[in-house]
PDB file of C-alpha atoms in Angstrom:
ATOM      1  CA  MET A   1      20.156 -60.261 -45.367  1.00 69.00           C
ATOM      2  CA  LEU A   2      16.409 -58.706 -46.342  1.00 73.00           C
ATOM      3  CA  ASP A   3      16.212 -56.392 -43.333  1.00 79.00           C
ATOM      4  CA  ASN A   4      19.551 -54.839 -44.113  1.00 80.00           C
ATOM      5  CA  TRP A   5      18.641 -54.487 -47.870  1.00 70.00           C
ATOM      6  CA  ARG A   6      15.330 -52.792 -46.477  1.00 72.00           C
ATOM      7  CA  LYS A   7      17.023 -50.850 -44.446  1.00 72.00           C
ATOM      8  CA  HIS A   8      19.751 -49.313 -46.916  1.00 68.00           C
ATOM      9  CA  LEU A   9      16.314 -48.715 -49.442  1.00 66.00           C
ATOM     10  CA  PHE A  10      14.401 -47.114 -47.336  1.00 64.00           C
ATOM     11  CA  SER A  11      16.577 -45.384 -44.756  1.00 67.00           C
ATOM     12  CA  ASP A  12      16.489 -41.531 -44.629  1.00 66.00           C
ATOM     13  CA  THR A  13      19.530 -39.655 -45.932  1.00 66.00           C
ATOM     14  CA  GLU A  14      20.995 -37.610 -43.627  1.00 70.00           C
ATOM     15  CA  GLY A  15      22.348 -34.191 -43.726  1.00 67.00           C
ATOM     16  CA  ASP A  16      23.206 -30.525 -42.945  1.00 69.00           C
ATOM     17  CA  PHE A  17      20.395 -28.038 -43.869  1.00 66.00           C
ATOM     18  CA  GLU A  18      22.385 -26.771 -46.681  1.00 73.00           C
ATOM     19  CA  GLN A  19      22.311 -30.215 -48.221  1.00 76.00           C
ATOM     20  CA  GLY A  20      18.644 -30.149 -48.511  1.00 76.00           C
ATOM     21  CA  GLY A  21      18.062 -29.797 -52.048  1.00 82.00           C
ATOM     22  CA  GLU A  22      20.395 -32.723 -52.880  1.00 86.00           C
ATOM     23  CA  ILE A  23      18.666 -34.807 -49.992  1.00 84.00           C
ATOM     24  CA  ASN A  24      15.376 -34.158 -51.688  1.00 84.00           C
ATOM     25  CA  GLN A  25      17.085 -35.076 -55.325  1.00 89.00           C
ATOM     26  CA  ARG A  26      18.392 -38.363 -53.637  1.00 87.00           C
ATOM     27  CA  THR A  27      14.885 -39.260 -51.956  1.00 86.00           C
ATOM     28  CA  ALA A  28      12.838 -38.510 -55.011  1.00 89.00           C
ATOM     29  CA  SER A  29      15.123 -40.307 -57.380  1.00 90.00           C
ATOM     30  CA  ARG A  30      14.945 -43.219 -54.972  1.00 87.00           C
ATOM     31  CA  ASN A  31      11.116 -43.051 -54.867  1.00 88.00           C
ATOM     32  CA  ASN A  32      10.983 -43.032 -58.932  1.00 94.00           C
ATOM     33  CA  THR A  33      13.233 -46.636 -58.769  1.00 92.00           C
ATOM     34  CA  VAL A  34      11.472 -48.339 -56.509  1.00 89.00           C
ATOM     35  CA  THR A  35       8.251 -47.015 -57.866  1.00 94.00           C
ATOM     36  CA  ILE A  36       9.078 -48.066 -61.218  1.00 97.00           C
ATOM     37  CA  ILE A  37       9.973 -51.464 -60.199  1.00 95.00           C
ATOM     38  CA  LEU A  38       7.263 -51.930 -58.711  1.00 95.00           C
ATOM     39  CA  VAL A  39       4.733 -50.828 -61.337  1.00 98.00           C
ATOM     40  CA  SER A  40       6.872 -53.026 -63.654  1.00 98.00           C
ATOM     41  CA  ALA A  41       6.233 -56.155 -61.626  1.00 97.00           C
ATOM     42  CA  LEU A  42       2.986 -55.823 -61.025  1.00 98.00           C
ATOM     43  CA  LEU A  43       2.312 -55.234 -65.303  1.00 98.00           C
ATOM     44  CA  LEU A  44       4.732 -58.418 -65.814  1.00 98.00           C
ATOM     45  CA  ALA A  45       2.444 -60.735 -62.550  1.00 97.00           C
ATOM     46  CA  ALA A  46      -0.339 -59.252 -64.264  1.00 97.00           C
ATOM     47  CA  PHE A  47       0.672 -59.792 -68.174  1.00 97.00           C
ATOM     48  CA  GLY A  48       1.696 -63.531 -67.013  1.00 96.00           C
ATOM     49  CA  LEU A  49      -1.704 -64.060 -65.685  1.00 96.00           C
ATOM     50  CA  TYR A  50      -3.159 -63.002 -68.437  1.00 94.00           C
ATOM     51  CA  LYS A  51      -1.675 -65.413 -71.124  1.00 93.00           C
ATOM     52  CA  TYR A  52      -1.850 -68.058 -68.890  1.00 92.00           C
ATOM     53  CA  THR A  53      -5.542 -68.021 -68.613  1.00 93.00           C
ATOM     54  CA  ARG A  54      -6.018 -67.732 -72.153  1.00 90.00           C
ATOM     55  CA  PRO A  55      -7.481 -70.660 -73.685  1.00 84.00           C
ATOM     56  CA  THR A  56      -5.389 -72.218 -76.312  1.00 82.00           C
ATOM     57  CA  ALA A  57      -5.524 -71.502 -79.701  1.00 76.00           C
ATOM     58  CA  PRO A  58      -7.608 -73.874 -82.699  1.00 73.00           C
ATOM     59  CA  SER A  59      -5.339 -75.370 -84.888  1.00 70.00           C
ATOM     60  CA  GLN A  60      -5.346 -73.603 -88.268  1.00 69.00           C
ATOM     61  CA  GLN A  61      -5.726 -77.317 -89.943  1.00 70.00           C
ATOM     62  CA  GLU A  62      -9.088 -77.586 -91.783  1.00 68.00           C
ATOM     63  CA  SER A  63      -9.849 -81.231 -92.043  1.00 71.00           C
ATOM     64  CA  HIS A  64     -12.179 -81.504 -95.254  1.00 75.00           C
ATOM     65  CA  GLN A  65     -14.738 -84.806 -94.370  1.00 77.00           C
ATOM     66  CA  GLU A  66     -17.319 -85.942 -96.996  1.00 78.00           C
ATOM     67  CA  PRO A  67     -21.154 -85.255 -95.028  1.00 74.00           C
ATOM     68  CA  VAL A  68     -22.532 -88.126 -93.803  1.00 71.00           C
ATOM     69  CA  GLU A  69     -25.064 -89.588 -95.498  1.00 73.00           C
ATOM     70  CA  PHE A  70     -27.898 -91.029 -93.605  1.00 69.00           C
ATOM     71  CA  GLY A  71     -29.713 -92.820 -95.680  1.00 67.00           C
ATOM     72  CA  VAL A  72     -33.890 -92.996 -95.022  1.00 64.00           C
ATOM     73  CA  ILE A  73     -34.433 -92.865 -91.414  1.00 69.00           C
ATOM     74  CA  ILE A  74     -37.826 -94.696 -91.199  1.00 68.00           C
ATOM     75  CA  GLU A  75     -37.764 -97.835 -93.285  1.00 70.00           C
ATOM     76  CA  GLN A  76     -40.493 -99.441 -95.168  1.00 70.00           C
ATOM     77  CA  ASP A  77     -41.223-102.084 -92.296  1.00 72.00           C
ATOM     78  CA  PHE A  78     -41.642 -99.533 -89.740  1.00 70.00           C
ATOM     79  CA  VAL A  79     -44.477 -97.758 -90.694  1.00 70.00           C
ATOM     80  CA  GLU A  80     -46.517-101.108 -92.340  1.00 69.00           C
ATOM     81  CA  LYS A  81     -48.350-102.593 -89.323  1.00 62.00           C
TER      82      LYS A  81
END
């Protein structure tokens, strides 16, 4: 199936010498179509990879916490000998 599709897509158009301009137009149109499809697929894949590798956005919720009070760190009985 893919082989038939490839043969159809990439086969050269045959014709007489008088039809050269028309054949060139069809070939250029085919080449442009294939190029646009491939570039679009590559851009889509690159964008998908970019979005996949980005870290998740931090949540916008801010939690208001009271500052922790540690009190006296060194107590009086610690310094007494």
